[in-house]
Amino acid sequence: GLADVGVTGLAVMGRNLARNIARHGHAVAVHNRTASRVDELVAEHGDEGDFRPSHSLEDFVASLAKPRRVIIMVKAGKATDAVIDELVPLLEEGDIVVDAGNAHYEDTRRREHDLRERGLHFVGTGVSGGEEGALEGPSIMPGGSRESYEALGPILEDIAVDVDGTPCCTYVGPDGAGHFVKMVHNGIEYADMQLIAEAYDLLRQGLDLSPAQLADVFDEWNEGDLESFLVEITARVLRHEDASTGKPFVDVVVDQAEQKGTGRWTVQSALDLGVPVTGIAEAVFARALSGAAGQRKAVLDRGLAGPSGGRLEGADAEGFVDAVRQALYASKVVAYAQGFDQITAASQEYGWDIDRGMMATIWRGGCIIRARFLDRIKQAYDKDQHLASLLLDDYFAEAVADAQDAWRRVVATAVRLGVPAPGFSSALAYYDGLRRDRLPAALVQGLRDLFGAHTYRRVDAEGTYHVLWSEDGSEERQDTQDQ
Ligand code: NDP
């Protein structure tokens, strides 16, 4: 018989995905531009299931049952377009092309549009969990037509990881929705890691705790509300000793964080959508600052003034570990609230109708940001589909209320010690901004009206207005009354 599904692109991700599919009892056609990868896969893992190897794209397509389901797992960008261009002439109406690479959602929108015009389904899907996830069970975020999900969903749900009997895979929404959600997931991952790093830094600088002592702190935190994969592996990394020097591993690693780009994409999109994702943005910028090696060295050589106080002592030190835990939790609530706001905004902008509670559900496994916390987010959206901000959910509002004294103390302490905590402090500034009855944006509007006649609205009347600043200071209504 013919294969149920095909995978083209057999580097580490595609190879593991194909094995995962085969292990679940589906006949899987496999293909790769360089044919040796196909033979290697079959030689090494052919006994794991029903693999159908092909050395040409023509044979590969011919080996698939209709409607054909083709998963592309190649290098994102030009390679994906090259494979699509080669593939499309070989396909027939109703066939389904899946891009499981890390595509930008705008590319996915373009590709979906092009293939739809040719009668083909194009499914851009986020796949999270790295190479291990691809093999053992990733979190899968497919976009595209609902119809394509009917044909594809069962296989994807089969190979996705399960949490409490629920597969971490669901239909996300049309065209770029799947890749968009995967992108925001990665952005949140940046924010989460930045907040963890700030907590570590503050405790190490403020209390002079060793990495090994801090590993114990993170282990303890992992027993409570902060329970998550990232907190768990933070303890592992902090406990690790460098084999060659015996020093704490974290002290022999160059302190310049790199990035592959999805965090940057998230912030770029947020700027376009006008959504303040300060947590993700600060995380991207903090990595950029860490990587500005020349500048940092020049500053270090010259020396720039900082506060004189070093460690925390007495009452200042008392309860500081737990205060940092609370600050981390509150800041994390803000970062996730902002990420979900970005999904909400894009869903409205592009007409995707994304179910936010389901996104929290499918991130509970496979993903780097998997956490107990996501159950709370799911519950919040289950209670209220139209929740305007996660911060308004009773559980989160109360959690942040409980944490806020500690949060303010930690941010004030960071400022006093001169320890940079952009994640903690911007999250608090965002929270305080959102809470305010009147914001100084009124003054900004006044300034804009004076220098640029940009107009303003009044608190007590409809319409837009302008002050004749260079004349007698009188006010003019700018819009026509019947508008
Ligand atoms: P790579 O990103 O390293 O890509 C290598 C694969 O792409 C090979 O199969 C290669 O074929 C193929 N390829 C490259 N250029 C072309 C081309 N012009 N035409 C045809 N095939 C081409 O592989 P990975 O397995 O690391 O990643 C695959 C995808 O998954 C990427 O989009 C990546 O971003 C994403 N990814 C996702 C991760 C996750 O956690 N979700 C983790 C890692 C990657 P050949 O063997 O002939 O060179």
Short mmCIF file of C-alpha atoms and ligand atoms in Angstrom, two decimals:
data_model
loop_
_atom_site.label_atom_id
_atom_site.label_comp_id
_atom_site.label_asym_id
_atom_site.label_seq_id
_atom_site.Cartn_x
_atom_site.Cartn_y
_atom_site.Cartn_z
CA GLY A 1 0.00 0.00 0.00
CA LEU A 2 0.88 3.64 -0.10
CA ALA A 3 2.43 5.62 2.78
CA ASP A 4 0.16 7.56 5.16
CA VAL A 5 2.42 10.59 5.30
CA GLY A 6 5.81 11.75 4.02
CA VAL A 7 8.68 13.68 5.54
CA THR A 8 11.21 15.50 3.36
CA GLY A 9 14.25 16.98 5.08
CA LEU A 10 15.96 14.41 7.27
CA ALA A 11 18.41 16.43 9.34
CA VAL A 12 18.02 15.96 13.09
CA MET A 13 14.47 17.33 13.34
CA GLY A 14 12.95 15.64 10.28
CA ARG A 15 14.65 12.34 10.99
CA ASN A 16 13.32 12.25 14.55
CA LEU A 17 9.85 13.33 13.47
CA ALA A 18 9.77 10.54 10.86
CA ARG A 19 10.85 7.99 13.48
CA ASN A 20 8.17 9.26 15.86
CA ILE A 21 5.55 8.85 13.12
CA ALA A 22 6.77 5.34 12.24
CA ARG A 23 6.86 4.30 15.90
CA HIS A 24 3.18 5.21 16.10
CA GLY A 25 2.34 2.68 13.41
CA HIS A 26 2.00 4.98 10.40
CA ALA A 27 3.72 4.14 7.14
CA VAL A 28 6.02 7.08 6.51
CA ALA A 29 7.67 8.01 3.22
CA VAL A 30 11.07 9.60 3.73
CA HIS A 31 13.12 11.82 1.43
CA ASN A 32 16.07 14.18 1.65
CA ARG A 33 17.90 16.31 -0.94
CA THR A 34 21.11 14.46 -0.15
CA ALA A 35 20.09 10.82 -0.56
CA SER A 36 22.61 9.39 1.90
CA ARG A 37 20.54 10.73 4.80
CA VAL A 38 17.60 8.60 3.64
CA ASP A 39 19.73 5.45 3.55
CA GLU A 40 21.27 6.23 6.94
CA LEU A 41 17.87 6.63 8.53
CA VAL A 42 16.62 3.33 7.18
CA ALA A 43 19.87 1.51 8.03
CA GLU A 44 19.93 2.78 11.61
CA HIS A 45 16.25 2.83 12.51
CA GLY A 46 14.43 0.89 9.82
CA ASP A 47 13.31 -1.67 12.42
CA GLU A 48 11.30 0.95 14.35
CA GLY A 49 8.43 1.01 11.87
CA ASP A 50 7.28 1.16 8.28
CA PHE A 51 9.65 3.52 6.41
CA ARG A 52 9.29 4.02 2.63
CA PRO A 53 12.57 5.50 1.38
CA SER A 54 12.81 7.51 -1.85
CA HIS A 55 15.81 9.05 -3.58
CA SER A 56 13.83 11.41 -5.77
CA LEU A 57 10.99 13.79 -4.99
CA GLU A 58 8.96 12.17 -7.81
CA ASP A 59 9.21 8.71 -6.22
CA PHE A 60 8.53 10.21 -2.82
CA VAL A 61 5.28 11.86 -3.99
CA ALA A 62 4.25 8.72 -5.90
CA SER A 63 4.61 6.65 -2.72
CA LEU A 64 1.96 8.67 -0.83
CA ALA A 65 -1.73 7.87 -0.39
CA LYS A 66 -4.17 10.63 -1.45
CA PRO A 67 -4.82 13.26 -0.36
CA ARG A 68 -1.08 13.38 0.04
CA ARG A 69 0.32 14.61 3.31
CA VAL A 70 3.85 15.97 2.94
CA ILE A 71 5.78 17.33 5.89
CA ILE A 72 8.69 19.61 4.98
CA MET A 73 11.37 19.82 7.67
CA VAL A 74 14.20 21.76 6.05
CA LYS A 75 16.18 24.87 6.90
CA ALA A 76 13.74 27.77 7.31
CA GLY A 77 13.70 30.50 4.64
CA LYS A 78 14.88 30.04 1.05
CA ALA A 79 15.29 26.25 1.40
CA THR A 80 11.60 25.92 2.30
CA ASP A 81 10.59 27.91 -0.79
CA ALA A 82 12.92 25.82 -2.96
CA VAL A 83 11.37 22.58 -1.72
CA ILE A 84 7.82 23.92 -2.14
CA ASP A 85 8.57 25.02 -5.70
CA GLU A 86 9.90 21.61 -6.56
CA LEU A 87 7.06 19.80 -4.83
CA VAL A 88 4.02 21.73 -6.03
CA PRO A 89 4.08 20.60 -9.72
CA LEU A 90 4.04 16.98 -8.51
CA LEU A 91 0.93 17.40 -6.33
CA GLU A 92 -2.81 17.35 -7.02
CA GLU A 93 -5.74 19.38 -5.78
CA GLY A 94 -6.56 18.64 -2.17
CA ASP A 95 -3.04 17.54 -1.22
CA ILE A 96 -1.61 18.93 2.02
CA VAL A 97 1.81 20.52 2.34
CA VAL A 98 3.05 20.98 5.90
CA ASP A 99 5.95 23.27 6.81
CA ALA A 100 7.13 22.13 10.23
CA GLY A 101 10.26 24.33 10.26
CA ASN A 102 10.65 27.56 12.17
CA ALA A 103 9.16 29.84 9.51
CA HIS A 104 8.26 33.48 10.02
CA TYR A 105 4.47 33.71 10.08
CA GLU A 106 4.45 36.29 7.27
CA ASP A 107 6.23 33.75 5.04
CA THR A 108 3.61 31.21 6.05
CA ARG A 109 0.80 33.63 5.16
CA ARG A 110 2.37 34.18 1.73
CA ARG A 111 2.92 30.46 1.08
CA GLU A 112 -0.57 29.53 2.24
CA HIS A 113 -2.06 32.11 -0.09
CA ASP A 114 0.00 30.92 -3.07
CA LEU A 115 -0.79 27.24 -2.54
CA ARG A 116 -4.48 27.88 -1.91
CA GLU A 117 -4.66 29.50 -5.36
CA ARG A 118 -3.35 26.24 -6.76
CA GLY A 119 -5.91 24.13 -4.89
CA LEU A 120 -3.45 22.88 -2.29
CA HIS A 121 -3.63 23.09 1.49
CA PHE A 122 -0.64 24.66 3.19
CA VAL A 123 -0.17 24.06 6.88
CA GLY A 124 2.46 26.12 8.69
CA THR A 125 3.02 24.38 11.97
CA GLY A 126 5.02 25.26 15.02
CA VAL A 127 6.90 22.30 16.49
CA SER A 128 8.38 22.76 19.93
CA GLY A 129 10.62 20.56 21.99
CA GLY A 130 13.83 20.40 19.99
CA GLU A 131 15.26 17.15 18.69
CA GLU A 132 14.24 15.16 21.75
CA GLY A 133 10.69 16.43 21.47
CA ALA A 134 10.53 15.58 17.79
CA LEU A 135 11.32 11.98 18.66
CA GLU A 136 9.56 11.49 21.99
CA GLY A 137 6.62 13.83 21.52
CA PRO A 138 6.66 17.54 20.69
CA SER A 139 4.06 20.24 21.23
CA ILE A 140 2.54 20.92 17.80
CA MET A 141 0.86 24.17 16.71
CA PRO A 142 -0.64 23.74 13.23
CA GLY A 143 -2.24 26.55 11.22
CA GLY A 144 -4.01 26.36 7.86
CA SER A 145 -7.47 25.36 6.75
CA ARG A 146 -9.81 23.48 9.11
CA GLU A 147 -10.33 20.95 6.35
CA SER A 148 -6.63 20.12 6.25
CA TYR A 149 -6.67 19.57 10.00
CA GLU A 150 -9.32 16.89 9.62
CA ALA A 151 -6.90 14.88 7.47
CA LEU A 152 -3.75 15.76 9.34
CA GLY A 153 -4.85 16.28 12.95
CA PRO A 154 -5.15 12.60 13.91
CA ILE A 155 -1.54 11.84 12.92
CA LEU A 156 -0.20 15.00 14.58
CA GLU A 157 -2.16 14.34 17.77
CA ASP A 158 -0.79 10.80 17.73
CA ILE A 159 2.84 11.90 17.70
CA ALA A 160 2.45 14.91 20.03
CA VAL A 161 3.24 14.51 23.71
CA ASP A 162 0.31 13.82 26.07
CA VAL A 163 -0.34 15.67 29.33
CA ASP A 164 -3.08 14.24 31.57
CA GLY A 165 -4.44 12.34 28.56
CA THR A 166 -4.67 15.46 26.37
CA PRO A 167 -2.38 15.67 23.33
CA CYS A 168 -0.29 18.85 23.09
CA CYS A 169 -1.59 19.56 19.60
CA THR A 170 -4.66 21.41 18.44
CA TYR A 171 -5.82 23.35 15.42
CA VAL A 172 -4.60 26.91 16.00
CA GLY A 173 -6.18 28.92 13.16
CA PRO A 174 -5.87 29.93 9.50
CA ASP A 175 -2.66 30.60 7.52
CA GLY A 176 0.09 31.99 9.77
CA ALA A 177 -1.64 31.36 13.12
CA GLY A 178 0.38 28.27 14.02
CA HIS A 179 3.77 29.81 13.32
CA PHE A 180 2.69 33.02 15.03
CA VAL A 181 1.78 31.20 18.23
CA LYS A 182 5.07 29.28 18.09
CA MET A 183 6.91 32.60 17.71
CA VAL A 184 5.20 34.14 20.76
CA HIS A 185 5.92 30.93 22.67
CA ASN A 186 9.61 31.46 21.94
CA GLY A 187 9.35 35.12 22.94
CA ILE A 188 7.83 34.14 26.27
CA GLU A 189 10.67 31.65 26.67
CA TYR A 190 13.13 34.56 26.32
CA ALA A 191 11.27 36.57 28.98
CA ASP A 192 11.05 33.62 31.35
CA MET A 193 14.78 32.92 31.10
CA GLN A 194 15.66 36.58 31.60
CA LEU A 195 13.55 36.74 34.78
CA ILE A 196 15.19 33.58 36.11
CA ALA A 197 18.61 35.05 35.34
CA GLU A 198 17.74 38.25 37.21
CA ALA A 199 16.57 36.29 40.24
CA TYR A 200 19.86 34.38 40.23
CA ASP A 201 21.91 37.55 39.83
CA LEU A 202 20.11 39.44 42.60
CA LEU A 203 20.48 36.58 45.08
CA ARG A 204 24.09 36.00 44.19
CA GLN A 205 25.06 39.69 44.37
CA GLY A 206 22.76 40.63 47.23
CA LEU A 207 23.27 37.67 49.54
CA ASP A 208 26.58 36.28 48.29
CA LEU A 209 25.04 32.84 47.77
CA SER A 210 27.09 30.35 45.76
CA PRO A 211 25.77 28.74 42.58
CA ALA A 212 25.40 25.45 44.50
CA GLN A 213 23.37 27.17 47.24
CA LEU A 214 21.27 28.83 44.56
CA ALA A 215 20.67 25.44 42.95
CA ASP A 216 19.01 24.41 46.22
CA VAL A 217 16.90 27.57 46.18
CA PHE A 218 15.65 26.86 42.65
CA ASP A 219 14.99 23.23 43.55
CA GLU A 220 12.82 24.42 46.41
CA TRP A 221 11.01 26.92 44.18
CA ASN A 222 10.29 24.08 41.78
CA GLU A 223 8.10 22.51 44.46
CA GLY A 224 5.65 25.44 44.40
CA ASP A 225 3.85 27.80 42.01
CA LEU A 226 7.03 28.30 40.00
CA GLU A 227 7.25 24.60 39.14
CA SER A 228 8.46 24.47 35.55
CA PHE A 229 10.99 22.89 33.24
CA LEU A 230 13.07 26.09 33.16
CA VAL A 231 13.30 26.40 36.96
CA GLU A 232 14.16 22.70 37.16
CA ILE A 233 17.03 22.98 34.67
CA THR A 234 18.22 26.22 36.28
CA ALA A 235 18.98 24.19 39.41
CA ARG A 236 20.82 21.62 37.28
CA VAL A 237 22.95 24.20 35.49
CA LEU A 238 23.79 26.04 38.74
CA ARG A 239 24.78 22.80 40.49
CA HIS A 240 26.99 21.67 37.63
CA GLU A 241 30.76 21.85 38.19
CA ASP A 242 33.15 22.43 35.34
CA ALA A 243 35.05 19.18 34.70
CA SER A 244 38.42 20.75 33.92
CA THR A 245 38.62 23.46 36.62
CA GLY A 246 36.22 22.27 39.32
CA LYS A 247 34.69 25.76 39.31
CA PRO A 248 30.95 26.34 39.13
CA PHE A 249 30.07 25.76 35.49
CA VAL A 250 28.19 29.08 35.28
CA ASP A 251 31.45 30.90 36.12
CA VAL A 252 33.38 29.48 33.17
CA VAL A 253 30.73 30.30 30.55
CA VAL A 254 31.20 33.52 28.53
CA ASP A 255 28.45 35.90 29.64
CA GLN A 256 27.19 36.83 26.17
CA ALA A 257 23.77 35.42 25.33
CA GLU A 258 23.11 34.57 21.71
CA GLN A 259 19.84 34.48 19.84
CA LYS A 260 18.53 32.75 16.77
CA GLY A 261 15.92 35.42 16.09
CA THR A 262 12.47 34.33 17.19
CA GLY A 263 12.57 36.67 20.21
CA ARG A 264 13.42 39.53 17.90
CA TRP A 265 10.60 38.53 15.53
CA THR A 266 8.17 38.55 18.44
CA VAL A 267 9.15 42.08 19.43
CA GLN A 268 9.09 43.32 15.83
CA SER A 269 5.57 41.97 15.45
CA ALA A 270 4.53 43.45 18.80
CA LEU A 271 5.75 46.87 17.68
CA ASP A 272 3.63 46.60 14.53
CA LEU A 273 0.60 45.44 16.50
CA GLY A 274 1.15 48.10 19.17
CA VAL A 275 1.19 45.58 22.02
CA PRO A 276 3.56 46.35 24.92
CA VAL A 277 5.46 43.08 25.37
CA THR A 278 7.98 44.73 27.68
CA GLY A 279 9.09 41.44 29.24
CA ILE A 280 10.07 39.90 25.92
CA ALA A 281 11.59 43.15 24.63
CA GLU A 282 13.74 43.60 27.74
CA ALA A 283 14.91 40.01 27.41
CA VAL A 284 15.94 40.53 23.77
CA PHE A 285 17.69 43.80 24.66
CA ALA A 286 19.42 42.28 27.69
CA ARG A 287 20.89 39.62 25.40
CA ALA A 288 21.98 42.35 23.00
CA LEU A 289 23.64 44.28 25.85
CA SER A 290 25.43 41.15 27.02
CA GLY A 291 26.72 40.60 23.51
CA ALA A 292 28.07 44.17 23.10
CA ALA A 293 31.54 42.95 24.02
CA GLY A 294 33.55 45.92 22.77
CA GLN A 295 31.36 48.44 24.51
CA ARG A 296 31.33 46.49 27.75
CA LYS A 297 35.09 46.21 27.75
CA ALA A 298 35.55 49.92 27.08
CA VAL A 299 33.21 50.74 29.95
CA LEU A 300 34.99 48.31 32.24
CA ASP A 301 38.38 49.80 31.34
CA ARG A 302 37.26 53.33 32.08
CA GLY A 303 34.92 52.46 34.94
CA LEU A 304 31.49 54.05 35.32
CA ALA A 305 30.12 55.16 38.67
CA GLY A 306 27.82 52.85 40.63
CA PRO A 307 26.41 52.72 44.15
CA SER A 308 28.79 52.09 47.03
CA GLY A 309 26.73 49.53 48.96
CA GLY A 310 27.63 45.90 48.27
CA ARG A 311 25.81 43.10 50.08
CA LEU A 312 22.51 43.07 51.89
CA GLU A 313 22.77 42.78 55.66
CA GLY A 314 20.51 42.44 58.68
CA ALA A 315 16.89 43.34 58.03
CA ASP A 316 17.67 43.99 54.36
CA ALA A 317 18.77 40.40 53.90
CA GLU A 318 15.97 38.86 55.92
CA GLY A 319 13.37 37.16 53.77
CA PHE A 320 15.06 38.38 50.61
CA VAL A 321 15.16 34.93 49.01
CA ASP A 322 11.42 34.59 49.31
CA ALA A 323 10.89 38.18 48.16
CA VAL A 324 12.81 37.36 44.97
CA ARG A 325 10.66 34.28 44.49
CA GLN A 326 7.55 36.43 44.66
CA ALA A 327 9.01 39.07 42.36
CA LEU A 328 9.86 36.34 39.87
CA TYR A 329 6.35 34.96 40.00
CA ALA A 330 4.64 38.35 39.61
CA SER A 331 6.96 39.36 36.74
CA LYS A 332 6.30 36.04 35.07
CA VAL A 333 2.53 36.59 35.28
CA VAL A 334 3.05 39.96 33.55
CA ALA A 335 5.29 38.48 30.82
CA TYR A 336 2.76 35.76 30.02
CA ALA A 337 -0.14 38.23 30.16
CA GLN A 338 1.69 40.36 27.59
CA GLY A 339 2.43 37.38 25.34
CA PHE A 340 -1.21 36.36 25.38
CA ASP A 341 -2.17 39.99 24.61
CA GLN A 342 -0.01 39.76 21.51
CA ILE A 343 -1.76 36.55 20.43
CA THR A 344 -5.10 38.28 21.04
CA ALA A 345 -4.11 41.29 18.95
CA ALA A 346 -2.82 39.21 16.05
CA SER A 347 -5.87 36.96 16.18
CA GLN A 348 -8.05 40.06 15.75
CA GLU A 349 -5.80 41.64 13.13
CA TYR A 350 -5.68 38.53 10.93
CA GLY A 351 -9.07 37.01 11.79
CA TRP A 352 -7.56 33.86 13.27
CA ASP A 353 -10.00 33.31 16.15
CA ILE A 354 -7.35 31.67 18.33
CA ASP A 355 -8.55 29.86 21.47
CA ARG A 356 -6.07 31.15 24.05
CA GLY A 357 -6.95 28.56 26.69
CA MET A 358 -6.09 25.82 24.20
CA MET A 359 -2.70 27.42 23.53
CA ALA A 360 -1.91 27.24 27.26
CA THR A 361 -3.09 23.63 27.17
CA ILE A 362 -0.81 22.51 24.34
CA TRP A 363 2.20 24.29 25.87
CA ARG A 364 1.99 22.09 28.96
CA GLY A 365 4.17 19.41 27.40
CA GLY A 366 7.05 19.27 24.93
CA CYS A 367 7.67 23.01 25.25
CA ILE A 368 10.58 24.71 26.97
CA ILE A 369 8.05 26.86 28.88
CA ARG A 370 6.05 23.87 30.14
CA ALA A 371 4.94 24.66 33.68
CA ARG A 372 2.31 24.14 36.32
CA PHE A 373 1.43 27.79 35.73
CA LEU A 374 -0.07 27.01 32.30
CA ASP A 375 -2.92 25.10 33.96
CA ARG A 376 -3.84 28.35 35.73
CA ILE A 377 -3.83 30.21 32.42
CA LYS A 378 -6.03 27.58 30.84
CA GLN A 379 -8.45 27.83 33.79
CA ALA A 380 -8.51 31.62 33.48
CA TYR A 381 -9.55 31.47 29.82
CA ASP A 382 -11.96 28.61 30.47
CA LYS A 383 -13.73 30.83 33.00
CA ASP A 384 -13.80 33.82 30.66
CA GLN A 385 -13.13 33.42 26.92
CA HIS A 386 -12.99 37.21 26.52
CA LEU A 387 -10.69 37.99 29.43
CA ALA A 388 -9.12 41.41 28.66
CA SER A 389 -5.88 40.60 30.50
CA LEU A 390 -4.63 37.60 32.44
CA LEU A 391 -4.00 40.06 35.29
CA LEU A 392 -7.78 40.44 35.62
CA ASP A 393 -8.36 36.78 36.38
CA ASP A 394 -9.11 36.39 40.09
CA TYR A 395 -6.35 33.88 40.66
CA PHE A 396 -3.66 35.99 39.01
CA ALA A 397 -4.93 39.31 40.41
CA GLU A 398 -4.70 37.87 43.91
CA ALA A 399 -1.35 36.21 43.31
CA VAL A 400 0.13 39.50 42.15
CA ALA A 401 -1.56 41.39 45.01
CA ASP A 402 0.08 38.99 47.47
CA ALA A 403 3.44 39.39 45.77
CA GLN A 404 3.47 43.11 45.16
CA ASP A 405 5.14 44.28 48.39
CA ALA A 406 7.96 41.81 47.85
CA TRP A 407 8.13 42.75 44.16
CA ARG A 408 8.55 46.46 44.98
CA ARG A 409 11.13 45.66 47.62
CA VAL A 410 13.15 43.57 45.16
CA VAL A 411 13.06 46.20 42.40
CA ALA A 412 14.03 48.94 44.90
CA THR A 413 16.86 46.75 46.20
CA ALA A 414 18.11 46.05 42.68
CA VAL A 415 18.22 49.78 41.98
CA ARG A 416 19.99 50.47 45.28
CA LEU A 417 22.62 47.75 44.70
CA GLY A 418 23.08 48.66 41.06
CA VAL A 419 22.12 45.16 39.90
CA PRO A 420 20.34 45.39 36.55
CA ALA A 421 16.87 43.88 36.69
CA PRO A 422 15.18 45.13 33.51
CA GLY A 423 12.69 42.26 33.47
CA PHE A 424 11.52 42.67 37.05
CA SER A 425 11.37 46.47 36.90
CA SER A 426 9.72 46.81 33.50
CA ALA A 427 7.11 44.24 34.52
CA LEU A 428 6.35 46.28 37.62
CA ALA A 429 6.21 49.52 35.61
CA TYR A 430 3.80 47.85 33.18
CA TYR A 431 1.62 46.66 36.06
CA ASP A 432 1.58 50.10 37.66
CA GLY A 433 0.86 51.72 34.30
CA LEU A 434 -2.09 49.43 33.69
CA ARG A 435 -3.46 50.19 37.17
CA ARG A 436 -3.39 53.97 36.83
CA ASP A 437 -6.52 56.05 36.69
CA ARG A 438 -4.77 58.96 34.93
CA LEU A 439 -1.54 58.50 32.99
CA PRO A 440 0.91 61.25 32.03
CA ALA A 441 0.03 60.40 28.43
CA ALA A 442 -2.24 63.46 28.80
CA LEU A 443 0.87 65.63 28.94
CA VAL A 444 2.37 63.80 25.95
CA GLN A 445 -0.80 64.60 24.00
CA GLY A 446 -0.50 68.26 25.05
CA LEU A 447 3.08 68.42 23.83
CA ARG A 448 2.16 66.77 20.54
CA ASP A 449 -0.60 69.30 20.04
CA LEU A 450 1.73 72.23 20.75
CA PHE A 451 4.65 71.29 18.52
CA GLY A 452 2.83 69.41 15.79
CA ALA A 453 -0.87 70.33 15.97
CA HIS A 454 -1.55 66.62 16.42
CA THR A 455 -4.82 67.36 18.31
CA TYR A 456 -6.19 65.75 21.47
CA ARG A 457 -9.49 64.51 22.87
CA ARG A 458 -11.16 65.96 25.98
CA VAL A 459 -12.24 64.08 29.09
CA ASP A 460 -15.55 65.95 29.17
CA ALA A 461 -16.69 66.17 25.54
CA GLU A 462 -16.71 64.29 22.22
CA GLY A 463 -14.48 65.27 19.31
CA THR A 464 -10.87 66.21 18.61
CA TYR A 465 -9.42 69.56 19.56
CA HIS A 466 -6.43 71.82 19.00
CA VAL A 467 -5.22 74.84 20.98
CA LEU A 468 -4.16 77.86 18.94
CA TRP A 469 -0.85 77.92 20.79
CA SER A 470 0.74 80.70 18.72
CA GLU A 471 -2.37 82.84 18.76
CA ASP A 472 -4.61 83.55 21.72
CA GLY A 473 -4.54 80.07 23.31
CA SER A 474 -8.17 79.42 22.51
CA GLU A 475 -9.39 75.95 21.65
CA GLU A 476 -10.77 74.86 18.29
CA ARG A 477 -12.73 71.75 17.54
CA GLN A 478 -11.01 69.98 14.64
CA ASP A 479 -13.42 67.26 13.55
CA THR A 480 -16.70 68.13 11.91
CA GLN A 481 -19.54 67.74 14.39
CA ASP A 482 -21.52 65.26 12.32
CA GLN A 483 -18.66 62.78 11.99
P1 NDP B 1 18.51 22.34 9.37
O1 NDP B 1 17.81 23.58 9.70
O2 NDP B 1 19.95 22.24 9.70
O3 NDP B 1 18.33 22.05 7.81
C1 NDP B 1 18.95 20.94 7.19
C2 NDP B 1 17.97 20.25 6.29
O4 NDP B 1 17.48 21.16 5.30
C3 NDP B 1 18.64 19.10 5.55
O5 NDP B 1 17.71 18.08 5.40
C4 NDP B 1 18.98 19.76 4.23
O6 NDP B 1 19.15 18.85 3.19
C5 NDP B 1 17.76 20.58 4.01
N1 NDP B 1 17.96 21.64 3.02
C6 NDP B 1 18.66 22.78 3.18
N2 NDP B 1 18.60 23.52 2.06
C7 NDP B 1 17.85 22.84 1.18
C8 NDP B 1 17.41 23.09 -0.15
N3 NDP B 1 17.73 24.22 -0.77
N4 NDP B 1 16.65 22.16 -0.75
C9 NDP B 1 16.30 21.03 -0.10
N5 NDP B 1 16.67 20.74 1.15
C10 NDP B 1 17.44 21.64 1.79
O7 NDP B 1 17.76 21.07 10.00
P2 NDP B 1 17.12 20.86 11.44
O8 NDP B 1 16.67 19.45 11.47
O9 NDP B 1 18.01 21.35 12.51
O10 NDP B 1 15.86 21.82 11.43
C11 NDP B 1 14.80 21.67 10.49
C12 NDP B 1 13.79 22.76 10.72
O11 NDP B 1 13.30 22.65 12.05
C13 NDP B 1 14.33 24.18 10.61
O12 NDP B 1 13.34 24.99 10.04
C14 NDP B 1 14.58 24.60 12.02
O13 NDP B 1 14.45 25.99 12.21
C15 NDP B 1 13.53 23.86 12.75
N6 NDP B 1 14.00 23.50 14.08
C16 NDP B 1 13.15 23.44 15.07
C17 NDP B 1 13.55 23.12 16.32
C18 NDP B 1 12.55 23.05 17.32
O14 NDP B 1 12.86 22.90 18.50
N7 NDP B 1 11.32 23.16 16.94
C19 NDP B 1 14.91 22.81 16.69
C20 NDP B 1 15.73 22.83 15.59
C21 NDP B 1 15.27 23.18 14.34
P3 NDP B 1 20.63 18.23 2.89
O15 NDP B 1 20.79 17.09 3.82
O16 NDP B 1 20.53 17.81 1.47
O17 NDP B 1 21.61 19.33 3.09
#
